[in-house]
Amino acid sequence: MDKIIDGKAIAADIREEIAADVVALKGQGVTPGLAVVLVGDDPASRVYVTMKEKACEKAGIFSDEHKLPAETTEAQLLALIDELNNDPRIDGILVQLPLPDHIDESKVLEKISPAKDADGFHPYNVGRLATGNPLFQPCTPYGVMKMLEHTGVDLTGKEVVVVGRSNIVGKPVALMCLAQHATVTLCHSRTKDLPAKVGQADVLIAAVGRPEMIKGDWIKEGAVVIDVGVNRVGEKKLVGDVEFEAAKARASAITPVPGGVGPMTITMLLYNTVEGAKRRAAQ
Ligand code: NDP
């Protein structure tokens, strides 16, 4: 096992599989389609949306973009989602977050048909994941699981420690590890003695959003470390939530930042869209 878990290489492998699946689906007359909805002009969101469009294009997935002005009303957005729910060309709908303050985010996410919820944030899909029968799974945690799989990590009976309990990363990744028979500890800002908890981990998954807050010497010798954190320090430098160099010295395998979990997220969005298209083709 390589010590550095190369997210770019794993993402490239999965994208090849996706491209092959798209060719096969097109052969059956089904072109996978992803609708991406952006409201307003948040610069970071624009960058993400452009990256998603380009990735779709490259994979042969039909990308249906909707860039709406910041003044779009909640009712207008809900009406668009309704349209997309009923559009037979669309297998996945993604509403780029955050939404402007006058729009109720949960109302919008719940409007998306669970059968087209490529981000896996609809309570129906959250419930399916929690009950061990997932349909669409959220992209970043799903990407973490694919990385572990590609690295050859068997989670059965392992101690997994997740730091961070957000709905988009920490909680779902904990459920996914549980489904793979790990013993999971889910830590957060009120956790007592975090270093001791981290020290128990055979597999550590960090999703906090604080630059290098998890120190290398907390980590058990031989642990696998997955760092979801992306933190900007200074003008240009990105670092994870784990003190990388010190952690690398103790870990058996570790993801870098950048080039670790990051490249997996969009890949899993494409993957989910293609899974949706496969279900359409099977109907
Ligand atoms: P959130 O801010 O939603 O959640 C952060 C979590 O960390 C919370 O549960 C919080 O606890 C916990 N936390 C905060 N401080 C501490 C502390 N001192 N000790 C222990 N736990 C703490 O973040 P996200 O889950 O959205 O994102 C986490 C990181 O992952 C960010 O750096 C983000 O940029 C990155 N990210 C990367 C993605 C990628 O594609 N690579 C995609 C998504 C996120 P509490 O709940 O108690 O407040």
mmCIF file of C-alpha atoms and ligand atoms in Angstrom:
data_model
loop_
_atom_site.group_PDB
_atom_site.id
_atom_site.type_symbol
_atom_site.label_atom_id
_atom_site.label_comp_id
_atom_site.label_asym_id
_atom_site.label_seq_id
_atom_site.Cartn_x
_atom_site.Cartn_y
_atom_site.Cartn_z
ATOM 1 C CA MET A 1 0.000 0.000 0.000
ATOM 2 C CA ASP A 2 1.390 3.418 -0.950
ATOM 3 C CA LYS A 3 1.708 5.729 1.998
ATOM 4 C CA ILE A 4 0.174 8.685 0.186
ATOM 5 C CA ILE A 5 -3.392 8.013 -0.915
ATOM 6 C CA ASP A 6 -3.537 9.670 -4.319
ATOM 7 C CA GLY A 7 -7.032 11.109 -4.693
ATOM 8 C CA LYS A 8 -6.326 12.366 -8.196
ATOM 9 C CA ALA A 9 -5.319 8.903 -9.420
ATOM 10 C CA ILE A 10 -8.275 7.185 -7.735
ATOM 11 C CA ALA A 11 -10.657 9.822 -9.119
ATOM 12 C CA ALA A 12 -9.175 9.348 -12.611
ATOM 13 C CA ASP A 13 -9.744 5.558 -12.395
ATOM 14 C CA ILE A 14 -13.355 6.048 -11.338
ATOM 15 C CA ARG A 15 -13.915 8.640 -14.075
ATOM 16 C CA GLU A 16 -12.703 6.104 -16.646
ATOM 17 C CA GLU A 17 -15.264 3.618 -15.356
ATOM 18 C CA ILE A 18 -17.915 6.347 -15.482
ATOM 19 C CA ALA A 19 -17.037 7.236 -19.093
ATOM 20 C CA ALA A 20 -17.330 3.566 -20.075
ATOM 21 C CA ASP A 21 -20.726 3.314 -18.328
ATOM 22 C CA VAL A 22 -21.898 6.442 -20.166
ATOM 23 C CA VAL A 23 -20.944 4.892 -23.522
ATOM 24 C CA ALA A 24 -22.875 1.728 -22.614
ATOM 25 C CA LEU A 25 -25.916 3.734 -21.501
ATOM 26 C CA LYS A 26 -25.889 5.799 -24.686
ATOM 27 C CA GLY A 27 -25.873 2.499 -26.582
ATOM 28 C CA GLN A 28 -29.185 1.775 -24.842
ATOM 29 C CA GLY A 29 -30.526 5.210 -25.823
ATOM 30 C CA VAL A 30 -30.045 6.775 -22.384
ATOM 31 C CA THR A 31 -27.794 9.838 -21.985
ATOM 32 C CA PRO A 32 -27.191 10.581 -18.283
ATOM 33 C CA GLY A 33 -28.222 14.141 -17.430
ATOM 34 C CA LEU A 34 -27.277 16.386 -14.515
ATOM 35 C CA ALA A 35 -29.040 19.676 -13.813
ATOM 36 C CA VAL A 36 -26.976 22.194 -11.860
ATOM 37 C CA VAL A 37 -28.779 25.159 -10.344
ATOM 38 C CA LEU A 38 -26.901 28.214 -9.109
ATOM 39 C CA VAL A 39 -28.668 31.158 -7.486
ATOM 40 C CA GLY A 40 -26.723 34.404 -7.165
ATOM 41 C CA ASP A 41 -23.089 35.111 -7.911
ATOM 42 C CA ASP A 42 -21.015 33.815 -5.032
ATOM 43 C CA PRO A 43 -17.554 33.508 -6.656
ATOM 44 C CA ALA A 44 -16.636 30.174 -5.003
ATOM 45 C CA SER A 45 -19.995 28.665 -6.018
ATOM 46 C CA ARG A 46 -19.456 29.845 -9.598
ATOM 47 C CA VAL A 47 -16.094 28.089 -9.700
ATOM 48 C CA TYR A 48 -17.625 24.843 -8.360
ATOM 49 C CA VAL A 49 -20.480 24.986 -10.861
ATOM 50 C CA THR A 50 -18.095 25.539 -13.780
ATOM 51 C CA MET A 51 -15.963 22.605 -12.587
ATOM 52 C CA LYS A 52 -19.069 20.407 -12.437
ATOM 53 C CA GLU A 53 -20.144 21.419 -15.958
ATOM 54 C CA LYS A 54 -16.701 20.703 -17.384
ATOM 55 C CA ALA A 55 -16.507 17.342 -15.625
ATOM 56 C CA CYS A 56 -19.915 16.381 -17.070
ATOM 57 C CA GLU A 57 -18.844 17.373 -20.563
ATOM 58 C CA LYS A 58 -15.668 15.297 -20.291
ATOM 59 C CA ALA A 59 -17.601 12.259 -19.103
ATOM 60 C CA GLY A 60 -20.221 12.558 -21.870
ATOM 61 C CA ILE A 61 -22.957 13.498 -19.373
ATOM 62 C CA PHE A 62 -25.605 16.013 -20.482
ATOM 63 C CA SER A 63 -25.215 19.103 -18.306
ATOM 64 C CA ASP A 64 -28.235 21.356 -17.919
ATOM 65 C CA GLU A 65 -27.169 24.615 -16.293
ATOM 66 C CA HIS A 66 -29.486 27.109 -14.635
ATOM 67 C CA LYS A 67 -27.767 30.265 -13.452
ATOM 68 C CA LEU A 68 -30.363 32.393 -11.720
ATOM 69 C CA PRO A 69 -30.061 35.947 -10.393
ATOM 70 C CA ALA A 70 -29.691 36.545 -6.635
ATOM 71 C CA GLU A 71 -33.206 38.054 -6.522
ATOM 72 C CA THR A 72 -34.836 34.774 -7.634
ATOM 73 C CA THR A 73 -37.729 34.051 -5.280
ATOM 74 C CA GLU A 74 -38.148 30.830 -3.375
ATOM 75 C CA ALA A 75 -41.334 30.119 -5.362
ATOM 76 C CA GLN A 76 -39.477 30.542 -8.672
ATOM 77 C CA LEU A 77 -36.726 28.185 -7.546
ATOM 78 C CA LEU A 78 -39.230 25.596 -6.328
ATOM 79 C CA ALA A 79 -41.050 25.825 -9.684
ATOM 80 C CA LEU A 80 -37.777 25.202 -11.558
ATOM 81 C CA ILE A 81 -37.043 22.156 -9.401
ATOM 82 C CA ASP A 82 -40.519 20.849 -10.144
ATOM 83 C CA GLU A 83 -39.809 21.201 -13.849
ATOM 84 C CA LEU A 84 -36.500 19.354 -13.492
ATOM 85 C CA ASN A 85 -38.145 16.629 -11.391
ATOM 86 C CA ASN A 86 -40.443 15.997 -14.362
ATOM 87 C CA ASP A 87 -37.820 16.353 -17.096
ATOM 88 C CA PRO A 88 -37.075 12.854 -18.450
ATOM 89 C CA ARG A 89 -33.574 13.910 -19.612
ATOM 90 C CA ILE A 90 -32.439 14.630 -16.059
ATOM 91 C CA ASP A 91 -31.142 11.929 -13.700
ATOM 92 C CA GLY A 92 -29.537 14.174 -11.100
ATOM 93 C CA ILE A 93 -30.412 17.618 -9.744
ATOM 94 C CA LEU A 94 -27.881 19.630 -7.803
ATOM 95 C CA VAL A 95 -28.673 22.945 -6.172
ATOM 96 C CA GLN A 96 -25.413 24.674 -5.335
ATOM 97 C CA LEU A 97 -25.269 25.751 -1.683
ATOM 98 C CA PRO A 98 -25.292 28.159 0.026
ATOM 99 C CA LEU A 99 -28.525 29.759 -1.181
ATOM 100 C CA PRO A 100 -29.293 33.457 -0.608
ATOM 101 C CA ASP A 101 -30.764 34.203 2.850
ATOM 102 C CA HIS A 102 -34.332 34.790 1.606
ATOM 103 C CA ILE A 103 -34.583 31.180 0.394
ATOM 104 C CA ASP A 104 -35.247 28.319 2.817
ATOM 105 C CA GLU A 105 -32.552 25.762 2.061
ATOM 106 C CA SER A 106 -34.311 22.752 3.549
ATOM 107 C CA LYS A 107 -37.528 23.531 1.650
ATOM 108 C CA VAL A 108 -35.530 23.549 -1.585
ATOM 109 C CA LEU A 109 -33.607 20.341 -0.838
ATOM 110 C CA GLU A 110 -36.851 18.585 0.088
ATOM 111 C CA LYS A 111 -38.448 19.667 -3.184
ATOM 112 C CA ILE A 112 -35.886 17.703 -5.198
ATOM 113 C CA SER A 113 -37.264 14.290 -6.102
ATOM 114 C CA PRO A 114 -35.390 11.726 -3.942
ATOM 115 C CA ALA A 115 -34.967 9.719 -7.164
ATOM 116 C CA LYS A 116 -32.930 12.605 -8.666
ATOM 117 C CA ASP A 117 -31.181 13.790 -5.514
ATOM 118 C CA ALA A 118 -27.596 13.387 -6.773
ATOM 119 C CA ASP A 119 -26.208 15.157 -3.680
ATOM 120 C CA GLY A 120 -28.005 12.743 -1.339
ATOM 121 C CA PHE A 121 -29.180 15.523 1.014
ATOM 122 C CA HIS A 122 -32.944 14.848 0.841
ATOM 123 C CA PRO A 123 -34.255 13.482 4.174
ATOM 124 C CA TYR A 124 -35.529 10.419 2.283
ATOM 125 C CA ASN A 125 -31.999 9.604 1.142
ATOM 126 C CA VAL A 126 -30.564 10.449 4.568
ATOM 127 C CA GLY A 127 -33.083 7.995 6.043
ATOM 128 C CA ARG A 128 -32.221 5.318 3.475
ATOM 129 C CA LEU A 129 -28.545 5.697 4.396
ATOM 130 C CA ALA A 130 -29.305 5.582 8.134
ATOM 131 C CA THR A 131 -31.372 2.409 7.735
ATOM 132 C CA GLY A 132 -28.675 0.656 5.719
ATOM 133 C CA ASN A 133 -30.470 0.706 2.361
ATOM 134 C CA PRO A 134 -28.935 3.688 0.539
ATOM 135 C CA LEU A 135 -30.170 5.113 -2.750
ATOM 136 C CA PHE A 136 -28.204 8.331 -3.429
ATOM 137 C CA GLN A 137 -25.296 8.880 -1.033
ATOM 138 C CA PRO A 138 -23.684 12.293 -0.422
ATOM 139 C CA CYS A 139 -20.666 12.822 -2.646
ATOM 140 C CA THR A 140 -17.824 13.764 -0.284
ATOM 141 C CA PRO A 141 -18.361 10.959 2.247
ATOM 142 C CA TYR A 142 -19.075 8.509 -0.587
ATOM 143 C CA GLY A 143 -15.748 9.608 -2.099
ATOM 144 C CA VAL A 144 -14.015 8.870 1.207
ATOM 145 C CA MET A 145 -15.464 5.336 1.151
ATOM 146 C CA LYS A 146 -14.302 4.779 -2.430
ATOM 147 C CA MET A 147 -10.812 5.934 -1.450
ATOM 148 C CA LEU A 148 -10.698 3.455 1.421
ATOM 149 C CA GLU A 149 -11.936 0.708 -0.908
ATOM 150 C CA HIS A 150 -9.332 1.553 -3.575
ATOM 151 C CA THR A 151 -6.635 1.610 -0.873
ATOM 152 C CA GLY A 152 -7.641 -1.906 0.177
ATOM 153 C CA VAL A 153 -8.792 -0.966 3.690
ATOM 154 C CA ASP A 154 -11.278 -3.476 5.135
ATOM 155 C CA LEU A 155 -13.276 -1.679 7.821
ATOM 156 C CA THR A 156 -14.736 -4.788 9.461
ATOM 157 C CA GLY A 157 -14.084 -4.592 13.187
ATOM 158 C CA LYS A 158 -11.855 -1.523 12.842
ATOM 159 C CA GLU A 159 -11.987 1.457 15.171
ATOM 160 C CA VAL A 160 -13.014 4.415 13.012
ATOM 161 C CA VAL A 161 -12.887 7.867 14.565
ATOM 162 C CA VAL A 162 -14.649 10.668 12.684
ATOM 163 C CA VAL A 163 -13.983 14.231 13.808
ATOM 164 C CA GLY A 164 -16.820 16.551 12.713
ATOM 165 C CA ARG A 165 -20.569 15.828 12.698
ATOM 166 C CA SER A 166 -21.906 17.915 9.827
ATOM 167 C CA ASN A 167 -24.786 16.631 7.722
ATOM 168 C CA ILE A 168 -22.674 16.775 4.583
ATOM 169 C CA VAL A 169 -19.547 14.962 5.772
ATOM 170 C CA GLY A 170 -19.154 13.757 9.371
ATOM 171 C CA LYS A 171 -22.554 12.174 10.040
ATOM 172 C CA PRO A 172 -22.962 10.407 6.691
ATOM 173 C CA VAL A 173 -19.392 9.098 6.630
ATOM 174 C CA ALA A 174 -19.931 7.683 10.143
ATOM 175 C CA LEU A 175 -23.069 5.865 8.910
ATOM 176 C CA MET A 176 -21.229 4.545 5.863
ATOM 177 C CA CYS A 177 -18.398 3.159 8.033
ATOM 178 C CA LEU A 178 -20.951 1.587 10.378
ATOM 179 C CA ALA A 179 -22.575 -0.106 7.387
ATOM 180 C CA GLN A 180 -19.166 -1.595 6.636
ATOM 181 C CA HIS A 181 -18.979 -3.065 10.149
ATOM 182 C CA ALA A 182 -16.556 -0.591 11.723
ATOM 183 C CA THR A 183 -16.891 0.482 15.354
ATOM 184 C CA VAL A 184 -17.463 4.192 14.934
ATOM 185 C CA THR A 185 -16.766 7.085 17.290
ATOM 186 C CA LEU A 186 -18.168 10.420 16.129
ATOM 187 C CA CYS A 187 -16.415 13.427 17.685
ATOM 188 C CA HIS A 188 -17.306 17.122 17.638
ATOM 189 C CA SER A 189 -16.563 20.408 19.370
ATOM 190 C CA ARG A 190 -17.882 19.205 22.758
ATOM 191 C CA THR A 191 -15.975 15.916 22.733
ATOM 192 C CA LYS A 192 -13.801 15.452 25.808
ATOM 193 C CA ASP A 193 -10.160 14.518 25.374
ATOM 194 C CA LEU A 194 -10.070 14.504 21.584
ATOM 195 C CA PRO A 195 -6.388 13.436 21.460
ATOM 196 C CA ALA A 196 -7.264 10.219 23.344
ATOM 197 C CA LYS A 197 -10.198 9.505 21.004
ATOM 198 C CA VAL A 198 -8.056 10.141 17.931
ATOM 199 C CA GLY A 199 -5.374 7.879 19.421
ATOM 200 C CA GLN A 200 -7.803 4.919 19.317
ATOM 201 C CA ALA A 201 -8.386 5.191 15.592
ATOM 202 C CA ASP A 202 -7.334 2.499 13.150
ATOM 203 C CA VAL A 203 -8.917 4.810 10.589
ATOM 204 C CA LEU A 204 -9.191 8.531 11.286
ATOM 205 C CA ILE A 205 -11.514 10.719 9.208
ATOM 206 C CA ALA A 206 -11.101 14.447 9.857
ATOM 207 C CA ALA A 207 -13.820 16.862 8.702
ATOM 208 C CA VAL A 208 -13.527 19.889 10.954
ATOM 209 C CA GLY A 209 -12.412 22.899 8.940
ATOM 210 C CA ARG A 210 -9.579 23.991 11.249
ATOM 211 C CA PRO A 211 -6.058 24.093 9.838
ATOM 212 C CA GLU A 212 -3.909 21.236 11.167
ATOM 213 C CA MET A 213 -5.777 21.072 14.482
ATOM 214 C CA ILE A 214 -5.274 17.287 14.714
ATOM 215 C CA LYS A 215 -1.695 16.810 15.756
ATOM 216 C CA GLY A 216 0.543 14.124 14.308
ATOM 217 C CA ASP A 217 1.493 12.762 17.717
ATOM 218 C CA TRP A 218 -2.179 12.038 18.579
ATOM 219 C CA ILE A 219 -2.287 9.453 15.815
ATOM 220 C CA LYS A 220 -1.807 5.752 16.450
ATOM 221 C CA GLU A 221 1.162 4.151 14.743
ATOM 222 C CA GLY A 222 -0.041 2.515 11.513
ATOM 223 C CA ALA A 223 -3.417 4.293 11.323
ATOM 224 C CA VAL A 224 -5.042 5.242 8.011
ATOM 225 C CA VAL A 225 -5.735 8.979 7.901
ATOM 226 C CA ILE A 226 -8.340 10.573 5.644
ATOM 227 C CA ASP A 227 -8.286 14.362 5.809
ATOM 228 C CA VAL A 228 -11.407 15.975 4.367
ATOM 229 C CA GLY A 229 -10.518 19.454 5.598
ATOM 230 C CA VAL A 230 -9.646 22.197 3.149
ATOM 231 C CA ASN A 231 -8.319 25.313 4.858
ATOM 232 C CA ARG A 232 -6.742 28.303 3.220
ATOM 233 C CA VAL A 233 -3.758 29.684 5.085
ATOM 234 C CA GLY A 234 -2.206 32.862 3.780
ATOM 235 C CA GLU A 235 -2.688 33.845 0.152
ATOM 236 C CA LYS A 236 -2.275 30.585 -1.663
ATOM 237 C CA LYS A 237 -1.576 27.660 0.643
ATOM 238 C CA LEU A 238 -4.199 24.999 1.363
ATOM 239 C CA VAL A 239 -3.855 22.680 4.342
ATOM 240 C CA GLY A 240 -6.043 19.982 5.839
ATOM 241 C CA ASP A 241 -7.328 19.458 9.373
ATOM 242 C CA VAL A 242 -4.420 17.128 10.196
ATOM 243 C CA GLU A 243 -0.824 18.151 10.790
ATOM 244 C CA PHE A 244 0.325 16.374 7.642
ATOM 245 C CA GLU A 245 4.076 15.832 7.966
ATOM 246 C CA ALA A 246 3.958 14.635 11.574
ATOM 247 C CA ALA A 247 0.905 12.446 10.861
ATOM 248 C CA LYS A 248 2.576 10.945 7.798
ATOM 249 C CA ALA A 249 5.463 9.746 9.958
ATOM 250 C CA ARG A 250 3.052 7.606 12.044
ATOM 251 C CA ALA A 251 0.307 6.678 9.565
ATOM 252 C CA SER A 252 0.361 3.627 7.294
ATOM 253 C CA ALA A 253 -1.500 5.700 4.681
ATOM 254 C CA ILE A 254 -2.679 9.295 4.527
ATOM 255 C CA THR A 255 -4.460 11.624 2.111
ATOM 256 C CA PRO A 256 -2.692 14.859 1.156
ATOM 257 C CA VAL A 257 -4.407 18.261 0.949
ATOM 258 C CA PRO A 258 -4.825 19.233 -1.832
ATOM 259 C CA GLY A 259 -4.963 16.114 -4.016
ATOM 260 C CA GLY A 260 -6.705 13.809 -1.542
ATOM 261 C CA VAL A 261 -10.443 13.831 -0.910
ATOM 262 C CA GLY A 262 -10.981 16.993 -2.999
ATOM 263 C CA PRO A 263 -10.862 15.384 -6.463
ATOM 264 C CA MET A 264 -13.275 12.657 -5.316
ATOM 265 C CA THR A 265 -16.268 14.885 -4.622
ATOM 266 C CA ILE A 266 -17.140 15.881 -8.199
ATOM 267 C CA THR A 267 -16.253 12.383 -9.367
ATOM 268 C CA MET A 268 -18.894 10.955 -7.046
ATOM 269 C CA LEU A 269 -21.438 13.481 -8.312
ATOM 270 C CA LEU A 270 -20.881 12.107 -11.815
ATOM 271 C CA TYR A 271 -20.994 8.581 -10.404
ATOM 272 C CA ASN A 272 -24.345 9.270 -8.718
ATOM 273 C CA THR A 273 -25.768 10.784 -11.911
ATOM 274 C CA VAL A 274 -24.760 7.713 -13.886
ATOM 275 C CA GLU A 275 -26.252 5.433 -11.211
ATOM 276 C CA GLY A 276 -29.501 7.410 -11.595
ATOM 277 C CA ALA A 277 -29.344 6.951 -15.370
ATOM 278 C CA LYS A 278 -28.783 3.201 -14.924
ATOM 279 C CA ARG A 279 -31.958 3.035 -12.841
ATOM 280 C CA ARG A 280 -33.798 4.964 -15.594
ATOM 281 C CA ALA A 281 -32.439 2.556 -18.231
ATOM 282 C CA ALA A 282 -33.634 -0.410 -16.161
ATOM 283 C CA GLN A 283 -37.212 0.897 -15.958
HETATM 284 P P1 NDP B 1 -18.857 22.162 9.374
HETATM 285 O O1 NDP B 1 -18.318 23.486 9.772
HETATM 286 O O2 NDP B 1 -20.268 22.023 8.947
HETATM 287 O O3 NDP B 1 -18.617 21.131 10.580
HETATM 288 C C1 NDP B 1 -17.438 21.118 11.288
HETATM 289 C C2 NDP B 1 -17.515 20.086 12.392
HETATM 290 O O4 NDP B 1 -16.294 20.114 13.112
HETATM 291 C C3 NDP B 1 -18.637 20.321 13.386
HETATM 292 O O5 NDP B 1 -19.322 19.130 13.655
HETATM 293 C C4 NDP B 1 -17.915 20.839 14.623
HETATM 294 O O6 NDP B 1 -18.515 20.457 15.837
HETATM 295 C C5 NDP B 1 -16.583 20.161 14.504
HETATM 296 N N1 NDP B 1 -15.553 20.904 15.213
HETATM 297 C C6 NDP B 1 -15.285 22.220 15.157
HETATM 298 N N2 NDP B 1 -14.285 22.538 15.983
HETATM 299 C C7 NDP B 1 -13.909 21.398 16.588
HETATM 300 C C8 NDP B 1 -12.955 21.089 17.570
HETATM 301 N N3 NDP B 1 -12.142 22.021 18.102
HETATM 302 N N4 NDP B 1 -12.836 19.807 17.975
HETATM 303 C C9 NDP B 1 -13.630 18.849 17.451
HETATM 304 N N5 NDP B 1 -14.569 19.096 16.507
HETATM 305 C C10 NDP B 1 -14.710 20.351 16.101
HETATM 306 O O7 NDP B 1 -17.851 21.630 8.266
HETATM 307 P P2 NDP B 1 -18.060 20.617 7.029
HETATM 308 O O8 NDP B 1 -18.358 19.253 7.525
HETATM 309 O O9 NDP B 1 -18.913 21.235 6.024
HETATM 310 O O10 NDP B 1 -16.567 20.627 6.446
HETATM 311 C C11 NDP B 1 -15.460 20.196 7.189
HETATM 312 C C12 NDP B 1 -14.185 20.432 6.392
HETATM 313 O O11 NDP B 1 -14.225 19.660 5.212
HETATM 314 C C13 NDP B 1 -13.989 21.883 5.930
HETATM 315 O O12 NDP B 1 -12.605 22.171 5.925
HETATM 316 C C14 NDP B 1 -14.503 21.869 4.503
HETATM 317 O O13 NDP B 1 -13.882 22.843 3.706
HETATM 318 C C15 NDP B 1 -14.068 20.491 4.070
HETATM 319 N N6 NDP B 1 -14.878 19.944 2.976
HETATM 320 C C16 NDP B 1 -14.190 19.439 1.918
HETATM 321 C C17 NDP B 1 -14.869 18.888 0.865
HETATM 322 C C18 NDP B 1 -14.092 18.307 -0.251
HETATM 323 O O14 NDP B 1 -14.617 18.130 -1.322
HETATM 324 N N7 NDP B 1 -12.826 17.953 -0.042
HETATM 325 C C19 NDP B 1 -16.339 18.886 0.802
HETATM 326 C C20 NDP B 1 -16.962 19.356 2.007
HETATM 327 C C21 NDP B 1 -16.234 19.878 3.052
HETATM 328 P P3 NDP B 1 -19.973 20.995 16.319
HETATM 329 O O15 NDP B 1 -20.960 20.218 15.501
HETATM 330 O O16 NDP B 1 -19.990 20.641 17.757
HETATM 331 O O17 NDP B 1 -19.992 22.456 16.046
#
